[in-house]
Short mmCIF file of N, CA and C in Angstrom, two decimals:
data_model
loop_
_atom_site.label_atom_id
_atom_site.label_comp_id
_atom_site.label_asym_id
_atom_site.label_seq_id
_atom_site.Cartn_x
_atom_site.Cartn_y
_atom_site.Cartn_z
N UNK A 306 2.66 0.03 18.21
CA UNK A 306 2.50 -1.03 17.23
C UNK A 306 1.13 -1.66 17.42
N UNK A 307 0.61 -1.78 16.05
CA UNK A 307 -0.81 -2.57 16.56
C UNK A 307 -0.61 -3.91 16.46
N UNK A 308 -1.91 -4.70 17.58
CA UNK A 308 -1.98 -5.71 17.98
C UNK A 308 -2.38 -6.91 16.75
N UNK A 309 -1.47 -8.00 16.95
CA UNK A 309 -2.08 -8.71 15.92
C UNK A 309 -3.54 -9.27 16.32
N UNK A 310 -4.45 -9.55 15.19
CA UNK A 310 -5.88 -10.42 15.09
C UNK A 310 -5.65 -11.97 15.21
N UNK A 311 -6.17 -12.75 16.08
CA UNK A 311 -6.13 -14.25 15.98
C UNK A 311 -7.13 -14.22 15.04
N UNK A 312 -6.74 -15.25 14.37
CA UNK A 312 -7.59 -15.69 12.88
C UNK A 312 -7.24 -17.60 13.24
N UNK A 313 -8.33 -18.02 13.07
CA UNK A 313 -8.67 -19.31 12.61
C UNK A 313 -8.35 -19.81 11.19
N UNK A 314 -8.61 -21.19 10.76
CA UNK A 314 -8.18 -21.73 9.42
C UNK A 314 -9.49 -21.29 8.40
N UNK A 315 -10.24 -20.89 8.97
CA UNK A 315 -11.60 -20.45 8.32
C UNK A 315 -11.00 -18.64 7.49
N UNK A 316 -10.99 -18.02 8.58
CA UNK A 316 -10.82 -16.71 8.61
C UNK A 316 -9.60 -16.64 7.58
N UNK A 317 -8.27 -17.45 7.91
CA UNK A 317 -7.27 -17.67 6.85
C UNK A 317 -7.48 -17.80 5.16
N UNK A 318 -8.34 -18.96 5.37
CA UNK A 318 -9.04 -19.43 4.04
C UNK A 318 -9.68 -18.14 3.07
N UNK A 319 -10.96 -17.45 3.41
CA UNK A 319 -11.18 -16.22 3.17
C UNK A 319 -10.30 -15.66 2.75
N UNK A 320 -9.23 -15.16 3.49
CA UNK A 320 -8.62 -14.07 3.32
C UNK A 320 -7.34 -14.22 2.12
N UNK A 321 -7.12 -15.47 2.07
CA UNK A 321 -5.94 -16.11 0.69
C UNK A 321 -7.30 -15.59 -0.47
N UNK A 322 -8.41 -15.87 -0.30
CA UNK A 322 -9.34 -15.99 -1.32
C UNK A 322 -9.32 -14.65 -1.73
N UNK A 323 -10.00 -13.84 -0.72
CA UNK A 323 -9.93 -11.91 -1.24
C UNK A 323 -9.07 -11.33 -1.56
N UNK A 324 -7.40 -11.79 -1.02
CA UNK A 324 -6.67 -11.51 -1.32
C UNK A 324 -5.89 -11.76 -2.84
N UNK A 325 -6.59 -12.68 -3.45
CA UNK A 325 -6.45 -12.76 -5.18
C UNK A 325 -7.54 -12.25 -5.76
N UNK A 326 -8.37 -12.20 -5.00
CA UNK A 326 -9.82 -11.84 -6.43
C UNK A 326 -10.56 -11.29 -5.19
N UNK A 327 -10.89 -10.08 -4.87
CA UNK A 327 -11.84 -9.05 -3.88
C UNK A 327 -12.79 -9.00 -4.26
N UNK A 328 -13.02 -9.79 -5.95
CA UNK A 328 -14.90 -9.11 -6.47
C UNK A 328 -15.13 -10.67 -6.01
N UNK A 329 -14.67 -11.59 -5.57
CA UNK A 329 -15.68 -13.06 -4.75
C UNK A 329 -16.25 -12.70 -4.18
N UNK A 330 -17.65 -12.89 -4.81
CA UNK A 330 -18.82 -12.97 -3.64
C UNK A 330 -19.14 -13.93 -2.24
N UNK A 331 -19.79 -13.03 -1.16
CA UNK A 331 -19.79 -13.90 -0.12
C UNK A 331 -20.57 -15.34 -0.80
N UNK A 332 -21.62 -15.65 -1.59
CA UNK A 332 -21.74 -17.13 -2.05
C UNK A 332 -20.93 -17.87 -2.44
N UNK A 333 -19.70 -17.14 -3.57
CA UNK A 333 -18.86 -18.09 -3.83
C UNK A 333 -17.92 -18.44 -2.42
N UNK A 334 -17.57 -17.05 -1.74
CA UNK A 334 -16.46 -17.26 -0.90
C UNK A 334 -17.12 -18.25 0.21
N UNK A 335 -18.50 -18.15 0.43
CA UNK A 335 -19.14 -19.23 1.49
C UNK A 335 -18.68 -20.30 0.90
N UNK A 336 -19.05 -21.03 -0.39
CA UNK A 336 -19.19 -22.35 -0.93
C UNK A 336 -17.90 -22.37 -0.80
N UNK A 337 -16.68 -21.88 -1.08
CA UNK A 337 -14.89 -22.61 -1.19
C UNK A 337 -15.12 -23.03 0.41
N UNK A 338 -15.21 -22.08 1.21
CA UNK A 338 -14.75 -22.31 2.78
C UNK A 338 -15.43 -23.35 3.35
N UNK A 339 -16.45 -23.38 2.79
CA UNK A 339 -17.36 -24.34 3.53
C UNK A 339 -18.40 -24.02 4.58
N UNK A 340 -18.69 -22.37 4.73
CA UNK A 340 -19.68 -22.20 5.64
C UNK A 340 -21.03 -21.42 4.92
N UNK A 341 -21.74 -21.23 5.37
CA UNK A 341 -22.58 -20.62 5.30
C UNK A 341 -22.75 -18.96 4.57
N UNK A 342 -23.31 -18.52 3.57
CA UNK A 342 -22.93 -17.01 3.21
C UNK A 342 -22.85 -16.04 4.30
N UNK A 343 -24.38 -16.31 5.04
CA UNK A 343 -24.24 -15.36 6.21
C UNK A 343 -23.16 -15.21 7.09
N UNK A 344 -22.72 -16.56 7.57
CA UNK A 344 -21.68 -16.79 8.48
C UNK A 344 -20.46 -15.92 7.63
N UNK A 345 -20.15 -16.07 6.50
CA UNK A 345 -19.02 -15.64 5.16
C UNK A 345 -18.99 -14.07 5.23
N UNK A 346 -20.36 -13.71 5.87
CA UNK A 346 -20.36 -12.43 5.25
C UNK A 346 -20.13 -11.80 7.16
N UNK A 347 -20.51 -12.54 8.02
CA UNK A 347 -19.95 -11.97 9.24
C UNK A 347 -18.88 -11.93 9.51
N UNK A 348 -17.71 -12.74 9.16
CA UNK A 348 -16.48 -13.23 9.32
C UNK A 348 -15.84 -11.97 8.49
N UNK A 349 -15.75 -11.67 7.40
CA UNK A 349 -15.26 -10.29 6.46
C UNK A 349 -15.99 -9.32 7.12
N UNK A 350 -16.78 -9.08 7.44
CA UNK A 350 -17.22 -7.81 8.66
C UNK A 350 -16.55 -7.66 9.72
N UNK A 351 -16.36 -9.08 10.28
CA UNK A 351 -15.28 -8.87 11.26
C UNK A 351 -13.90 -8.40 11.06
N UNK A 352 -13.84 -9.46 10.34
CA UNK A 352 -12.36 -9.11 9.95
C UNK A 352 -11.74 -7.63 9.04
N UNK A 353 -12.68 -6.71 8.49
CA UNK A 353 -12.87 -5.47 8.10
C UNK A 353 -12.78 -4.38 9.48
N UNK A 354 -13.73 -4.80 10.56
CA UNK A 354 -13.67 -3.97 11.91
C UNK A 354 -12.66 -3.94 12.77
N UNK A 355 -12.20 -4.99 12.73
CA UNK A 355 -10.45 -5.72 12.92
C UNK A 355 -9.57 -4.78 12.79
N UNK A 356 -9.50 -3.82 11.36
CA UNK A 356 -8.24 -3.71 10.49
C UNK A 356 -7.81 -4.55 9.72
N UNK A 357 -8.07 -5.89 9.89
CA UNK A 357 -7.08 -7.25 8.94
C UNK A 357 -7.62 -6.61 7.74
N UNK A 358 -8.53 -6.35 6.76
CA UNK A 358 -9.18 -6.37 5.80
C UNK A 358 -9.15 -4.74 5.81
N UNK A 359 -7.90 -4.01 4.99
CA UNK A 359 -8.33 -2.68 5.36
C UNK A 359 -8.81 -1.69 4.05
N UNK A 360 -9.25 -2.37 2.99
CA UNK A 360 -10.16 -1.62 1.90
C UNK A 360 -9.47 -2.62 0.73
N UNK A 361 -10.41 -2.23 -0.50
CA UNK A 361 -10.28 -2.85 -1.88
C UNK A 361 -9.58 -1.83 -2.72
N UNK A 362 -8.66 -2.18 -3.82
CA UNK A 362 -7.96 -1.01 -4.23
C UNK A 362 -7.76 -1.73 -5.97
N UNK A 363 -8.17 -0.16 -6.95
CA UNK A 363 -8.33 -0.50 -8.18
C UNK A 363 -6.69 -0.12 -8.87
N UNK A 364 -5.91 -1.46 -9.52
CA UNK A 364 -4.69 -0.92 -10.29
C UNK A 364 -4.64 -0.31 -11.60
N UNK A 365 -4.39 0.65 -11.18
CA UNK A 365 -4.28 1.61 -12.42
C UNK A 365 -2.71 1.40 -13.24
N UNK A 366 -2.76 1.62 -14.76
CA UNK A 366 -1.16 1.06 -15.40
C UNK A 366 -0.69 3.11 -15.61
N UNK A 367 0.40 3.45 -14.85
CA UNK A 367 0.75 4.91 -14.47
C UNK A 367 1.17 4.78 -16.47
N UNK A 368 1.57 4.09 -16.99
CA UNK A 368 2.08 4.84 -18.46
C UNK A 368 1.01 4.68 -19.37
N UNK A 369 -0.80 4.47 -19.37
CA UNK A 369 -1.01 4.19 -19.76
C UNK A 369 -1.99 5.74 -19.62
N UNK A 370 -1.88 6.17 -18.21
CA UNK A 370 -2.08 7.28 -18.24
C UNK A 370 -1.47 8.72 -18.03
N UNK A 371 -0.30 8.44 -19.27
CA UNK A 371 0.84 9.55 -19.15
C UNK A 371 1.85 9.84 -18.23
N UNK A 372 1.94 8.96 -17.01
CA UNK A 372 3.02 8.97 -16.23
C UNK A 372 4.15 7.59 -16.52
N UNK A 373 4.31 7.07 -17.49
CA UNK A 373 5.64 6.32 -18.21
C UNK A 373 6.77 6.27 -17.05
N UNK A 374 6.86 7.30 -16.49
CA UNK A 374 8.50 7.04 -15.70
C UNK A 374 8.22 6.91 -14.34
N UNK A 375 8.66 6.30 -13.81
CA UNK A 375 8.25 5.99 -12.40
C UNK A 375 9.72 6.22 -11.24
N UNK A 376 9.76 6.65 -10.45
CA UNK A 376 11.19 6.99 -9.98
C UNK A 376 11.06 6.78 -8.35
N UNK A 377 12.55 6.50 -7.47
CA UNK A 377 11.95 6.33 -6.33
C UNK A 377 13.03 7.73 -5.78
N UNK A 378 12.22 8.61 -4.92
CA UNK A 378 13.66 9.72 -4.31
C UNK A 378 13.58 9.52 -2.62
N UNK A 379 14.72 9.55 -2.56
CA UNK A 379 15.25 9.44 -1.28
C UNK A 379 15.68 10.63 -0.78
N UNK A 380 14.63 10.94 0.42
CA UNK A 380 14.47 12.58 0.66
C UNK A 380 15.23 12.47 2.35
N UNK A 381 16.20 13.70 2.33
CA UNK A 381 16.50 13.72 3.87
C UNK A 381 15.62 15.10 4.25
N UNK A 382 15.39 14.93 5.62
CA UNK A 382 14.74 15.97 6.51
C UNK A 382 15.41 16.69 7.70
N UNK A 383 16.04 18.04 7.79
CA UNK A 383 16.79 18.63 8.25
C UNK A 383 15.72 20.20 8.69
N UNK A 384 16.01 19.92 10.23
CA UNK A 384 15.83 19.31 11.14
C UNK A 384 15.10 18.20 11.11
N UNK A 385 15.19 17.20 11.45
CA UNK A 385 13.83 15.91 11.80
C UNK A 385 13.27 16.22 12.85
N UNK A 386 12.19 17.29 12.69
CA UNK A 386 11.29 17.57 13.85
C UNK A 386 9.79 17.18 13.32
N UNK A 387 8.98 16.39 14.37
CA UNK A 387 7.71 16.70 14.89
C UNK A 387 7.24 17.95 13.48
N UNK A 388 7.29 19.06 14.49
CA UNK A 388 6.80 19.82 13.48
C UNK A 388 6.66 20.13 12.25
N UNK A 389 7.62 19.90 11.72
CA UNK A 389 8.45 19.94 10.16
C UNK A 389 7.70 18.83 9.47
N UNK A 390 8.25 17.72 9.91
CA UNK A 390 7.26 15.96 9.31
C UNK A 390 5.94 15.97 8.86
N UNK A 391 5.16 16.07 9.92
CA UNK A 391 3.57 16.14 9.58
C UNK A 391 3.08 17.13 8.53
N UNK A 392 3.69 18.28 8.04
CA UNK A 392 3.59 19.24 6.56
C UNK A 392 3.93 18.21 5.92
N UNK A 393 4.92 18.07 6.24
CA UNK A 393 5.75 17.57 5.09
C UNK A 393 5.19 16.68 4.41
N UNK A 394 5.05 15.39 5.33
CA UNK A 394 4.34 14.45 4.91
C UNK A 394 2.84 14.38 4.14
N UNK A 395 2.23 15.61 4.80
CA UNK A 395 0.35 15.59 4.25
C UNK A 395 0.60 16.56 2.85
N UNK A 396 2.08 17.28 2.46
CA UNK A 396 2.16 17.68 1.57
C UNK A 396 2.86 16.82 0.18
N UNK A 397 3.23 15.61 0.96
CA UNK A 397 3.45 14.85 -0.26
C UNK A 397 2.61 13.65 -0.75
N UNK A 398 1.95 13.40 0.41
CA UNK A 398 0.42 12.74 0.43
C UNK A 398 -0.27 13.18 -0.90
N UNK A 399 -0.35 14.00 -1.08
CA UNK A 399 -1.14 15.07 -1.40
C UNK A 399 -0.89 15.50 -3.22
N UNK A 400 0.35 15.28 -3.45
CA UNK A 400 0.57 15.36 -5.09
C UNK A 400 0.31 13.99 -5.59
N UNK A 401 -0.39 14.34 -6.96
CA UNK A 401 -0.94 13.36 -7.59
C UNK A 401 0.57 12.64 -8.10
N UNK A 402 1.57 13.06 -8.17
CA UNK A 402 2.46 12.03 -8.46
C UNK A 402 3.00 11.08 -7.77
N UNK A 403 2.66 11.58 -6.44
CA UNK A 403 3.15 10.62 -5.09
C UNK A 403 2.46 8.70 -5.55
N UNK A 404 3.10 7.92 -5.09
CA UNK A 404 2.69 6.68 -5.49
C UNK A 404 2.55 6.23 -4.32
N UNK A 405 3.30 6.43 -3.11
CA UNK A 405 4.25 5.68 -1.93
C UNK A 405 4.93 6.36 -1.13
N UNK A 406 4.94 6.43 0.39
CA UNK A 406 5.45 7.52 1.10
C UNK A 406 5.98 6.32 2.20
N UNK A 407 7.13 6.19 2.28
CA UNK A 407 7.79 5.42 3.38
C UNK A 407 8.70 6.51 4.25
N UNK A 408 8.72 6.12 5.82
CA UNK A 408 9.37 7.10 6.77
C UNK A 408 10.31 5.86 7.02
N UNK A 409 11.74 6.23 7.24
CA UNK A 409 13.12 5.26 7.24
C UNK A 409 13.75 5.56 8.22
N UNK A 410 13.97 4.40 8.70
CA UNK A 410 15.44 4.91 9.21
C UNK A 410 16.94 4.68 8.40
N UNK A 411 17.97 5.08 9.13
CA UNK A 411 19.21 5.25 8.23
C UNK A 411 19.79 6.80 7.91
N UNK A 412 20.50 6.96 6.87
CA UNK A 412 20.95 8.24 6.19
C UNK A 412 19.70 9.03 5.98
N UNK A 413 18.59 8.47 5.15
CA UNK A 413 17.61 9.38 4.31
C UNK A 413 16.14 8.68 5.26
N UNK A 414 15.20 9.73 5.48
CA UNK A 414 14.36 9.91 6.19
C UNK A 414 12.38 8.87 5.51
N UNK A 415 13.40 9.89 4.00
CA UNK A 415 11.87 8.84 3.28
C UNK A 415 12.15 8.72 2.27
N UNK A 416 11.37 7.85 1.46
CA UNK A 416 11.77 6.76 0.27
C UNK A 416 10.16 7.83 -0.35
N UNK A 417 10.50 7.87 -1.68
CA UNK A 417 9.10 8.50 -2.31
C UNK A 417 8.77 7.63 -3.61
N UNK A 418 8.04 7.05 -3.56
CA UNK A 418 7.60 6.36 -4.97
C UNK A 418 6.88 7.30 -6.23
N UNK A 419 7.26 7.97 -6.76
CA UNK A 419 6.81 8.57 -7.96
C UNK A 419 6.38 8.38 -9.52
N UNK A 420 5.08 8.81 -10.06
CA UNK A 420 4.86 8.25 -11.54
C UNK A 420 5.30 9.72 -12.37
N UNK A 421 5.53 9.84 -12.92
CA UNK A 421 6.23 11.09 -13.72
C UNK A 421 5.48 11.35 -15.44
N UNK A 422 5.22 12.15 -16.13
CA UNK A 422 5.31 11.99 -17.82
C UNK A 422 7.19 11.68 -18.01
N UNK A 423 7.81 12.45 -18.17
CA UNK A 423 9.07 12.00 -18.33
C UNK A 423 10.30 12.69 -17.35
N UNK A 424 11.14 12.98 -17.78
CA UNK A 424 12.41 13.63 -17.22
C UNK A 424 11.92 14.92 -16.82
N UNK A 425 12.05 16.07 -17.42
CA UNK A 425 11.40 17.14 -17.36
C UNK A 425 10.50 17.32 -16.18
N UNK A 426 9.39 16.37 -16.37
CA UNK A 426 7.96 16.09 -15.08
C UNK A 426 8.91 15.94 -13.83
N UNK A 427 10.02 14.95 -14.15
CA UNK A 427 10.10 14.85 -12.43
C UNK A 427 11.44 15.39 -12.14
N UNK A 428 12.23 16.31 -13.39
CA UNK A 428 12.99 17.76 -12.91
C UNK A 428 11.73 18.40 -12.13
N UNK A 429 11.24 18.95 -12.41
CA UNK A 429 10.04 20.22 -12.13
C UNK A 429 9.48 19.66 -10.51
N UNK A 430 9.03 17.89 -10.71
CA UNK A 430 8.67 17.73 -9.37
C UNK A 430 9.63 18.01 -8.40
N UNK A 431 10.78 17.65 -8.63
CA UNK A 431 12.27 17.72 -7.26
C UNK A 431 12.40 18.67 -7.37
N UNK A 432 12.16 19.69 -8.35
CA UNK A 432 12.40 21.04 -8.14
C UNK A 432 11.82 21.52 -7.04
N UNK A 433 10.54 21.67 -7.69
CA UNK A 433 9.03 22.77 -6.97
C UNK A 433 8.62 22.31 -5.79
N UNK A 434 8.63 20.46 -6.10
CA UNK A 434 7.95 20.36 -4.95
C UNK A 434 8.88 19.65 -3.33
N UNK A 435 10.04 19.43 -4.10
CA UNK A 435 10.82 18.63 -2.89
C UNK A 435 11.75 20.11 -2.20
N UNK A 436 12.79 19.72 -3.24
CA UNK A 436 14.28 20.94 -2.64
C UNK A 436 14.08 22.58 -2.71
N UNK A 437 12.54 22.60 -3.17
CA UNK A 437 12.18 24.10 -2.52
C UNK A 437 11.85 24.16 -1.42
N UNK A 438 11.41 23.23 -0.77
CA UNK A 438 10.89 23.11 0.84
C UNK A 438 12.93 23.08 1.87
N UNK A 439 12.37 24.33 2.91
CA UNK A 439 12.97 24.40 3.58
C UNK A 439 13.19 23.30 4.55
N UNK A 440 12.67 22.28 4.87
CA UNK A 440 13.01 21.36 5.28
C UNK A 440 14.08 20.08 4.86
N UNK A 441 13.70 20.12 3.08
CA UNK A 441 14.73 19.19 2.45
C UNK A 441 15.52 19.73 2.10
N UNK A 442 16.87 18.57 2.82
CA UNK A 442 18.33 18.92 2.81
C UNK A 442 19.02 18.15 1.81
N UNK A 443 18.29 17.03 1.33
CA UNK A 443 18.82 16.74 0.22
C UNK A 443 17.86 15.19 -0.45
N UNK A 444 17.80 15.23 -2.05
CA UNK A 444 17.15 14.52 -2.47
C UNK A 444 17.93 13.84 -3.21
N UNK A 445 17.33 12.42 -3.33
CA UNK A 445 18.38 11.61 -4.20
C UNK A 445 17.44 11.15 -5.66
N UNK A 446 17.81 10.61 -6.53
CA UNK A 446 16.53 10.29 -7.56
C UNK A 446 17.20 9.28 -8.08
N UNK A 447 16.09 8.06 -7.87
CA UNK A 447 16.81 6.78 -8.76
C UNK A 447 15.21 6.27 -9.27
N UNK A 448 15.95 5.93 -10.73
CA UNK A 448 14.34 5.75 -11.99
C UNK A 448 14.68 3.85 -11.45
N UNK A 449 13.23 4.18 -12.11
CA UNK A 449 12.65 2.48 -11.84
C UNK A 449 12.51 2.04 -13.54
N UNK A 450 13.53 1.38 -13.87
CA UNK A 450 13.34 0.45 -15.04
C UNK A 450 12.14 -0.54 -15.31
N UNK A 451 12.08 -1.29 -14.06
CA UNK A 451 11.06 -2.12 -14.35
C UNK A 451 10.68 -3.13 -12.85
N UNK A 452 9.56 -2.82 -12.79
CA UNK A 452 9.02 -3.72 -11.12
C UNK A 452 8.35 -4.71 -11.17
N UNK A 453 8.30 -5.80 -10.27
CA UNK A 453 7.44 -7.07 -10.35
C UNK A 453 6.63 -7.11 -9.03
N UNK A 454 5.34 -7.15 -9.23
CA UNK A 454 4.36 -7.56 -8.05
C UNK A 454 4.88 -8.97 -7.34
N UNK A 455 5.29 -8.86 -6.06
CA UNK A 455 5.28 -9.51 -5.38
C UNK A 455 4.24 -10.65 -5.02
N UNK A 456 4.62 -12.08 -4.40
CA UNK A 456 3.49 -12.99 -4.15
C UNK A 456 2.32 -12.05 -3.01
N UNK A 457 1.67 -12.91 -2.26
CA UNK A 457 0.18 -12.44 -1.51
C UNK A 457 0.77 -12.29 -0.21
N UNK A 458 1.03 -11.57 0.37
CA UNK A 458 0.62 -11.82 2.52
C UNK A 458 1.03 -13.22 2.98
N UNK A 459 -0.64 -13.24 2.57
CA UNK A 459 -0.96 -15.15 2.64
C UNK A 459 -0.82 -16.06 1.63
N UNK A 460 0.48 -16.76 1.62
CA UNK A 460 0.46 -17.36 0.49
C UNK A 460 -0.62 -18.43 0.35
N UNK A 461 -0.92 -19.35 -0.44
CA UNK A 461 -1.53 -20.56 -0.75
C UNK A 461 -1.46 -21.51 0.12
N UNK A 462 -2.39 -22.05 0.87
CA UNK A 462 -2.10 -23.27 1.53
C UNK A 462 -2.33 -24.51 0.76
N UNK A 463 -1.49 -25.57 1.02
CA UNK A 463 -1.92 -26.55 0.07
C UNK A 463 -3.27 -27.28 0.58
N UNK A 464 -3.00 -27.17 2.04
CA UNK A 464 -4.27 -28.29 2.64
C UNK A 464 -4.99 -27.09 3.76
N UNK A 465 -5.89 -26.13 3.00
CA UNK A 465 -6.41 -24.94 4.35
C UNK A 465 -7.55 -26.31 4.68
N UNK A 466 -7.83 -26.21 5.95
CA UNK A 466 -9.03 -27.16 6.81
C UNK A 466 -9.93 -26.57 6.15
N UNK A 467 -11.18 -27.32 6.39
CA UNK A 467 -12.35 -26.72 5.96
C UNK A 467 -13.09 -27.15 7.62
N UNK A 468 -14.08 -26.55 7.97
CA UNK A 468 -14.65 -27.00 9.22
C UNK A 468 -15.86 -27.90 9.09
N UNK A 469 -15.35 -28.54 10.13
CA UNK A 469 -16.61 -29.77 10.11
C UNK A 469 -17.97 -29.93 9.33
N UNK A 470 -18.53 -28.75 10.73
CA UNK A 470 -20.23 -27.73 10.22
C UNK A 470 -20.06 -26.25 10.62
N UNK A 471 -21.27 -25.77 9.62
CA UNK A 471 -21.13 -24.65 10.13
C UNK A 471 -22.22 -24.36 11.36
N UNK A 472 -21.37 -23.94 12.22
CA UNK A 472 -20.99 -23.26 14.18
C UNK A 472 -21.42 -22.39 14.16
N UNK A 473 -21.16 -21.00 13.20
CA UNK A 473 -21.49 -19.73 13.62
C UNK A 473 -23.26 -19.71 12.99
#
């Protein structure tokens, strides 16, 4: 398990900020926090070298580019070996329909988030690409009607500190 990062009310502040809007510039994000750009722009370097900050990511709408159905399958793995997993896994990595790859515990091994064109698309995917593999012993398929983005990590503070002066 990795180690958590101590973060300050500074470092906090930032990170509620990138975490709604990633195109803030270190000027603006200096001026909310209250420090300095340079200082703004060492602190997100840090916190990037960290891991806390682990890339910027563009949302794409899946029905807007022909994948409309979105489905989640619940794949078991028979044997659950070492060996078997790591294919498995860099082979589902790996299809452009994959959305989401969770490893579980419980009955079923992994949860697969999928964007599909329709029925058909993701017959053909559980076909070809799941329950032909000698490893899967069995797949489950449940469609996603409709999903809601969750709040932030970090939610909103009402009162984040601002620091005195800027130190760094």
């Amino acid at each position: 398990m990795t180690d958590s990062v101590v973060l300050d009310p500074v470092d906090l502040h930032i990170l509620r900020l990138l975490q709604n809007d990633a195109r803030t510039t270190y000027r603006e994000l200096a001026a909310e926090v209250g420090v300095a750009p340079s200082t703004c722009l060492d602190r997100v370097t840090r916190l990037r070298r960290s891991g806390v900050i682990l890339g910027h990511q563009l949302r794409l709408d899946p029905a807007r580019l022909g994948r409309g159905l979105e489905a989640l399958l619940s794949v078991q793995v028979r044997p659950h070996r070492r060996e078997l997993i790591g294919p498995f896994v860099e082979r589902i990595r790996a299809l452009p329909e994959s959305r989401a790859l969770f490893h579980l515990t419980g009955p079923d091994d992994y949860l697969v988030h999928v964007a599909v064109a329709d029925t058909a698309d993701l017959q053909r995917l559980v076909l070809d690409e799941f329950t032909s593999r000698r490893e899967v012993a069995r797949v489950e398929t449940r469609l996603i009607f409709q999903q809601w983005e969750c709040g932030p990590l970090l939610p909103p503070s009402s009162a984040t500190p601002r620091p005195a002066a800027d130190t760094e």
